[in-house]
Amino acid sequence: MSSKDEACCRQGTPVDHMPVGATVGTVQKLQSSSADSQLPIYKTGSGRRVGIVAAYDIFGFEVEQTRLFCDELAAAVDGTVVMPDYFRGRAWKQFPIEDQAEFFKWIGEVADAGKAIRDTFDTVIPYMRQQLGDDCPVAIIGFCWGGWVVALTLADSSNPFACGVGLHPSRQSAEDIAKIRAPIALFPAENDPEMAEFLDGIPDKELAARCLHKRFIGVQHGFCTKRSDREKPDTLAKVQEANQDTAEFILERTRRN
């Protein structure tokens, strides 16, 4: 296993008890152009200041902590957040991950970043344009595996997003970040690999200057999602800080005159 996957696969125990607070979003199903006829989404917020696509981590669509983060972000930006179920109900369940071959087989078959990007471009973006209007700016965020999706999405020639944020992102590489076409923020946890140097490798220095790196000390990989114990005040404070930093980064880079 490569070092860039180590924190994702071995660090941070998932929290089993329900987090404090109730989610406010709704689950809907979008008609998909892919082989899967429908794409479930979690939609939260109704504001039109900015639309945000959220890519979850390997534990998938049903995680309450992830949904709460989306709820809070939608309120913070006065916008609308849509989290698609890219895995179509086939989220990873086992932790710790002991069978690495099985895990990477699942990555290739279920957690295929290319398929997630196609779902985003072909199904989610048209839905958001319909709901929010063509002039509403859009951003993308991702947790762990979703942070990898963010980097690859921002590097795509069809990228429609004004910016992206990777929260405790995994599978990051200097090569992927060097190809981005829009500003990215990288928010690793204390035990995540070094990522600040990736921004130095972006050839477009004006673009690089609009990117951001911030390491969250005192919390472990996954602290915003399944591994987040919101009953611990110190952890909750870091989650709220990450949410606010995400909101501020997106609002600054989607500001309309």
Short mmCIF file of C-alpha atoms in Angstrom, two decimals:
data_model
loop_
_atom_site.label_atom_id
_atom_site.label_comp_id
_atom_site.label_asym_id
_atom_site.label_seq_id
_atom_site.Cartn_x
_atom_site.Cartn_y
_atom_site.Cartn_z
CA MET A 1 0.00 0.00 0.00
CA SER A 2 1.34 3.42 -0.88
CA SER A 3 1.95 6.00 1.82
CA LYS A 4 -0.67 8.29 0.33
CA ASP A 5 -3.34 5.69 1.23
CA GLU A 6 -2.01 4.86 4.68
CA ALA A 7 -4.07 7.34 6.71
CA CYS A 8 -7.24 6.44 4.84
CA CYS A 9 -6.81 2.71 5.29
CA ARG A 10 -5.38 2.34 8.78
CA GLN A 11 -5.86 5.46 10.89
CA GLY A 12 -8.91 6.72 12.73
CA THR A 13 -11.63 4.43 14.05
CA PRO A 14 -15.14 5.02 12.65
CA VAL A 15 -17.65 6.32 15.21
CA ASP A 16 -20.67 4.06 15.56
CA HIS A 17 -22.97 6.17 17.74
CA MET A 18 -25.21 8.78 16.14
CA PRO A 19 -23.79 12.31 16.19
CA VAL A 20 -25.39 15.17 18.05
CA GLY A 21 -27.78 17.09 15.83
CA ALA A 22 -30.37 16.19 13.22
CA THR A 23 -29.83 16.39 9.48
CA VAL A 24 -32.14 18.69 7.51
CA GLY A 25 -31.56 17.64 3.91
CA THR A 26 -33.62 15.34 1.73
CA VAL A 27 -32.80 12.29 -0.38
CA GLN A 28 -33.88 12.41 -4.00
CA LYS A 29 -33.16 10.37 -7.11
CA LEU A 30 -31.96 11.88 -10.36
CA GLN A 31 -32.37 10.22 -13.71
CA SER A 32 -28.89 9.21 -14.80
CA SER A 33 -27.47 8.81 -18.27
CA SER A 34 -25.11 6.08 -17.09
CA ALA A 35 -25.79 2.34 -16.95
CA ASP A 36 -27.35 2.95 -13.53
CA SER A 37 -30.74 4.44 -14.32
CA GLN A 38 -30.91 6.59 -11.18
CA LEU A 39 -28.46 8.53 -9.07
CA PRO A 40 -29.50 9.15 -5.44
CA ILE A 41 -28.51 12.53 -4.00
CA TYR A 42 -28.60 14.17 -0.60
CA LYS A 43 -29.69 17.76 -1.14
CA THR A 44 -29.49 20.39 1.58
CA GLY A 45 -30.05 24.13 1.55
CA SER A 46 -31.97 26.18 -0.96
CA GLY A 47 -29.84 29.29 -1.36
CA ARG A 48 -28.62 30.45 -4.77
CA ARG A 49 -25.45 32.23 -3.73
CA VAL A 50 -23.40 29.17 -4.70
CA GLY A 51 -24.02 25.53 -5.54
CA ILE A 52 -21.69 22.91 -4.08
CA VAL A 53 -21.19 19.28 -5.05
CA ALA A 54 -19.91 17.11 -2.19
CA ALA A 55 -18.00 13.87 -2.79
CA TYR A 56 -18.08 11.66 0.30
CA ASP A 57 -15.44 9.27 1.66
CA ILE A 58 -15.24 5.48 1.30
CA PHE A 59 -17.97 4.98 3.91
CA GLY A 60 -20.47 6.52 1.56
CA PHE A 61 -23.88 8.09 1.42
CA GLU A 62 -25.55 7.19 4.71
CA VAL A 63 -23.00 8.73 7.11
CA GLU A 64 -24.74 11.24 9.37
CA GLN A 65 -21.58 13.23 10.11
CA THR A 66 -21.01 13.81 6.40
CA ARG A 67 -24.60 14.94 5.90
CA LEU A 68 -24.37 17.28 8.90
CA PHE A 69 -21.22 18.85 7.46
CA CYS A 70 -23.11 19.46 4.20
CA ASP A 71 -26.07 20.95 6.10
CA GLU A 72 -23.79 23.32 7.97
CA LEU A 73 -21.89 24.30 4.83
CA ALA A 74 -25.09 25.08 2.91
CA ALA A 75 -26.15 27.40 5.73
CA ALA A 76 -22.71 29.04 5.94
CA VAL A 77 -22.61 29.93 2.24
CA ASP A 78 -26.35 30.61 1.82
CA GLY A 79 -26.25 28.03 -0.92
CA THR A 80 -27.29 24.54 -1.98
CA VAL A 81 -25.19 21.42 -1.43
CA VAL A 82 -25.76 18.21 -3.38
CA MET A 83 -24.01 14.98 -2.34
CA PRO A 84 -24.45 12.21 -4.96
CA ASP A 85 -24.33 8.53 -4.06
CA TYR A 86 -21.56 7.67 -6.49
CA PHE A 87 -21.30 4.14 -5.07
CA ARG A 88 -25.03 3.41 -5.59
CA GLY A 89 -25.37 1.89 -2.11
CA ARG A 90 -22.15 -0.12 -2.26
CA ALA A 91 -20.07 1.83 0.27
CA TRP A 92 -17.06 0.22 1.92
CA LYS A 93 -18.03 -1.39 5.24
CA GLN A 94 -14.93 -3.09 6.67
CA PHE A 95 -12.58 -1.34 9.07
CA PRO A 96 -9.74 -1.65 9.68
CA ILE A 97 -8.96 -2.59 6.11
CA GLU A 98 -7.13 -5.89 6.30
CA ASP A 99 -7.50 -7.27 2.78
CA GLN A 100 -5.73 -4.66 0.67
CA ALA A 101 -6.33 -6.56 -2.57
CA GLU A 102 -10.07 -6.64 -1.91
CA PHE A 103 -10.08 -2.95 -1.04
CA PHE A 104 -8.31 -1.85 -4.21
CA LYS A 105 -10.54 -4.16 -6.25
CA TRP A 106 -13.50 -2.29 -4.74
CA ILE A 107 -11.83 1.04 -5.56
CA GLY A 108 -11.53 -0.01 -9.20
CA GLU A 109 -15.03 -1.44 -9.53
CA VAL A 110 -17.17 0.75 -7.23
CA ALA A 111 -15.17 3.81 -6.17
CA ASP A 112 -14.03 4.60 -9.70
CA ALA A 113 -13.18 8.30 -9.74
CA GLY A 114 -13.72 8.48 -13.49
CA LYS A 115 -17.29 7.23 -13.11
CA ALA A 116 -17.89 9.74 -10.31
CA ILE A 117 -16.70 12.58 -12.52
CA ARG A 118 -18.99 11.45 -15.35
CA ASP A 119 -21.93 11.31 -12.92
CA THR A 120 -21.08 14.84 -11.82
CA PHE A 121 -20.77 16.29 -15.31
CA ASP A 122 -23.62 14.36 -16.96
CA THR A 123 -26.23 14.29 -14.18
CA VAL A 124 -25.46 16.49 -11.18
CA ILE A 125 -24.37 19.69 -12.93
CA PRO A 126 -27.41 19.76 -15.28
CA TYR A 127 -29.65 19.26 -12.22
CA MET A 128 -27.97 22.10 -10.34
CA ARG A 129 -28.21 24.40 -13.36
CA GLN A 130 -31.91 23.62 -13.56
CA GLN A 131 -32.40 24.29 -9.85
CA LEU A 132 -30.10 27.28 -9.38
CA GLY A 133 -29.77 28.87 -12.80
CA ASP A 134 -26.91 29.02 -15.27
CA ASP A 135 -25.37 32.07 -13.61
CA CYS A 136 -25.01 30.48 -10.16
CA PRO A 137 -21.33 29.64 -9.50
CA VAL A 138 -20.54 26.07 -8.50
CA ALA A 139 -17.80 24.57 -6.34
CA ILE A 140 -16.87 21.02 -5.36
CA ILE A 141 -15.67 19.58 -2.05
CA GLY A 142 -14.53 16.09 -1.15
CA PHE A 143 -13.62 14.07 1.91
CA CYS A 144 -10.84 11.47 1.83
CA TRP A 145 -11.58 9.55 -1.42
CA GLY A 146 -13.74 12.49 -2.43
CA GLY A 147 -10.73 14.78 -2.15
CA TRP A 148 -9.09 12.71 -4.89
CA VAL A 149 -12.22 13.19 -6.99
CA VAL A 150 -11.96 16.94 -6.44
CA ALA A 151 -8.38 17.08 -7.71
CA LEU A 152 -9.16 14.99 -10.78
CA THR A 153 -12.33 16.97 -11.50
CA LEU A 154 -10.52 20.31 -11.37
CA ALA A 155 -7.96 18.91 -13.82
CA ASP A 156 -10.59 17.83 -16.35
CA SER A 157 -10.86 19.91 -19.51
CA SER A 158 -14.65 20.09 -19.01
CA ASN A 159 -14.39 21.29 -15.41
CA PRO A 160 -17.30 23.66 -14.61
CA PHE A 161 -16.25 24.45 -11.05
CA ALA A 162 -14.89 27.76 -9.83
CA CYS A 163 -12.89 26.04 -7.07
CA GLY A 164 -12.63 22.93 -4.94
CA VAL A 165 -11.75 21.84 -1.39
CA GLY A 166 -10.23 18.55 -0.24
CA LEU A 167 -10.93 17.77 3.43
CA HIS A 168 -8.49 15.21 4.85
CA PRO A 169 -8.01 14.16 1.20
CA SER A 170 -6.44 10.84 0.27
CA ARG A 171 -4.65 9.55 -2.85
CA GLN A 172 -3.34 13.04 -3.55
CA SER A 173 -0.30 13.41 -5.76
CA ALA A 174 1.83 16.28 -6.99
CA GLU A 175 1.10 15.17 -10.55
CA ASP A 176 -2.68 15.46 -10.08
CA ILE A 177 -2.51 18.85 -8.36
CA ALA A 178 -0.19 20.23 -11.05
CA LYS A 179 -2.95 19.69 -13.63
CA ILE A 180 -5.76 21.58 -11.87
CA ARG A 181 -7.51 24.39 -13.75
CA ALA A 182 -9.21 26.10 -10.79
CA PRO A 183 -8.15 26.98 -7.22
CA ILE A 184 -8.01 24.16 -4.69
CA ALA A 185 -7.76 24.14 -0.89
CA LEU A 186 -6.14 21.15 0.79
CA PHE A 187 -7.09 20.62 4.44
CA PRO A 188 -5.21 17.53 5.69
CA ALA A 189 -5.51 16.18 9.22
CA GLU A 190 -2.52 15.86 11.54
CA ASN A 191 -1.66 12.31 10.43
CA ASP A 192 -2.24 12.85 6.71
CA PRO A 193 0.75 12.92 4.32
CA GLU A 194 2.50 16.18 3.45
CA MET A 195 0.60 18.13 0.78
CA ALA A 196 1.75 21.74 0.98
CA GLU A 197 4.53 21.14 -1.52
CA PHE A 198 1.98 20.01 -4.13
CA LEU A 199 0.79 23.58 -4.55
CA ASP A 200 4.34 24.70 -5.30
CA GLY A 201 4.32 22.43 -8.34
CA ILE A 202 1.38 24.14 -10.06
CA PRO A 203 2.87 25.70 -13.23
CA ASP A 204 0.41 28.60 -13.32
CA LYS A 205 1.69 30.71 -10.43
CA GLU A 206 -1.32 33.03 -10.46
CA LEU A 207 -3.53 29.98 -9.98
CA ALA A 208 -1.20 28.60 -7.31
CA ALA A 209 -1.47 31.88 -5.40
CA ARG A 210 -5.23 31.41 -5.21
CA CYS A 211 -4.87 27.95 -3.67
CA LEU A 212 -4.62 27.19 0.03
CA HIS A 213 -3.11 24.57 2.32
CA LYS A 214 -3.92 24.23 6.01
CA ARG A 215 -3.15 21.28 8.26
CA PHE A 216 -5.59 20.55 11.08
CA ILE A 217 -3.52 19.66 14.13
CA GLY A 218 -5.10 17.68 16.95
CA VAL A 219 -7.47 15.60 14.80
CA GLN A 220 -6.96 12.45 12.78
CA HIS A 221 -7.84 11.49 9.23
CA GLY A 222 -11.60 11.41 8.68
CA PHE A 223 -12.38 13.96 11.40
CA CYS A 224 -15.18 15.59 9.36
CA THR A 225 -16.98 12.38 8.41
CA LYS A 226 -17.36 8.80 9.68
CA ARG A 227 -14.45 9.09 12.09
CA SER A 228 -15.82 12.31 13.61
CA ASP A 229 -16.96 12.10 17.23
CA ARG A 230 -18.96 15.29 17.57
CA GLU A 231 -19.56 14.58 21.26
CA LYS A 232 -15.96 15.57 21.91
CA PRO A 233 -15.75 19.37 22.13
CA ASP A 234 -12.22 19.56 20.70
CA THR A 235 -13.18 17.46 17.67
CA LEU A 236 -16.39 19.40 17.10
CA ALA A 237 -14.45 22.67 17.23
CA LYS A 238 -12.10 21.41 14.50
CA VAL A 239 -15.03 20.27 12.36
CA GLN A 240 -16.61 23.70 12.69
CA GLU A 241 -13.31 25.36 11.86
CA ALA A 242 -12.92 23.22 8.75
CA ASN A 243 -16.48 24.02 7.72
CA GLN A 244 -15.93 27.74 8.14
CA ASP A 245 -12.62 27.64 6.27
CA THR A 246 -14.31 25.74 3.46
CA ALA A 247 -17.13 28.27 3.28
CA GLU A 248 -14.76 31.23 3.26
CA PHE A 249 -12.55 29.72 0.56
CA ILE A 250 -15.52 29.01 -1.69
CA LEU A 251 -17.21 32.37 -1.14
CA GLU A 252 -14.00 34.29 -1.84
CA ARG A 253 -13.43 32.43 -5.11
CA THR A 254 -17.04 32.55 -6.32
CA ARG A 255 -17.69 36.18 -5.48
CA ARG A 256 -19.74 37.93 -8.13
CA ASN A 257 -19.34 41.64 -8.81
#
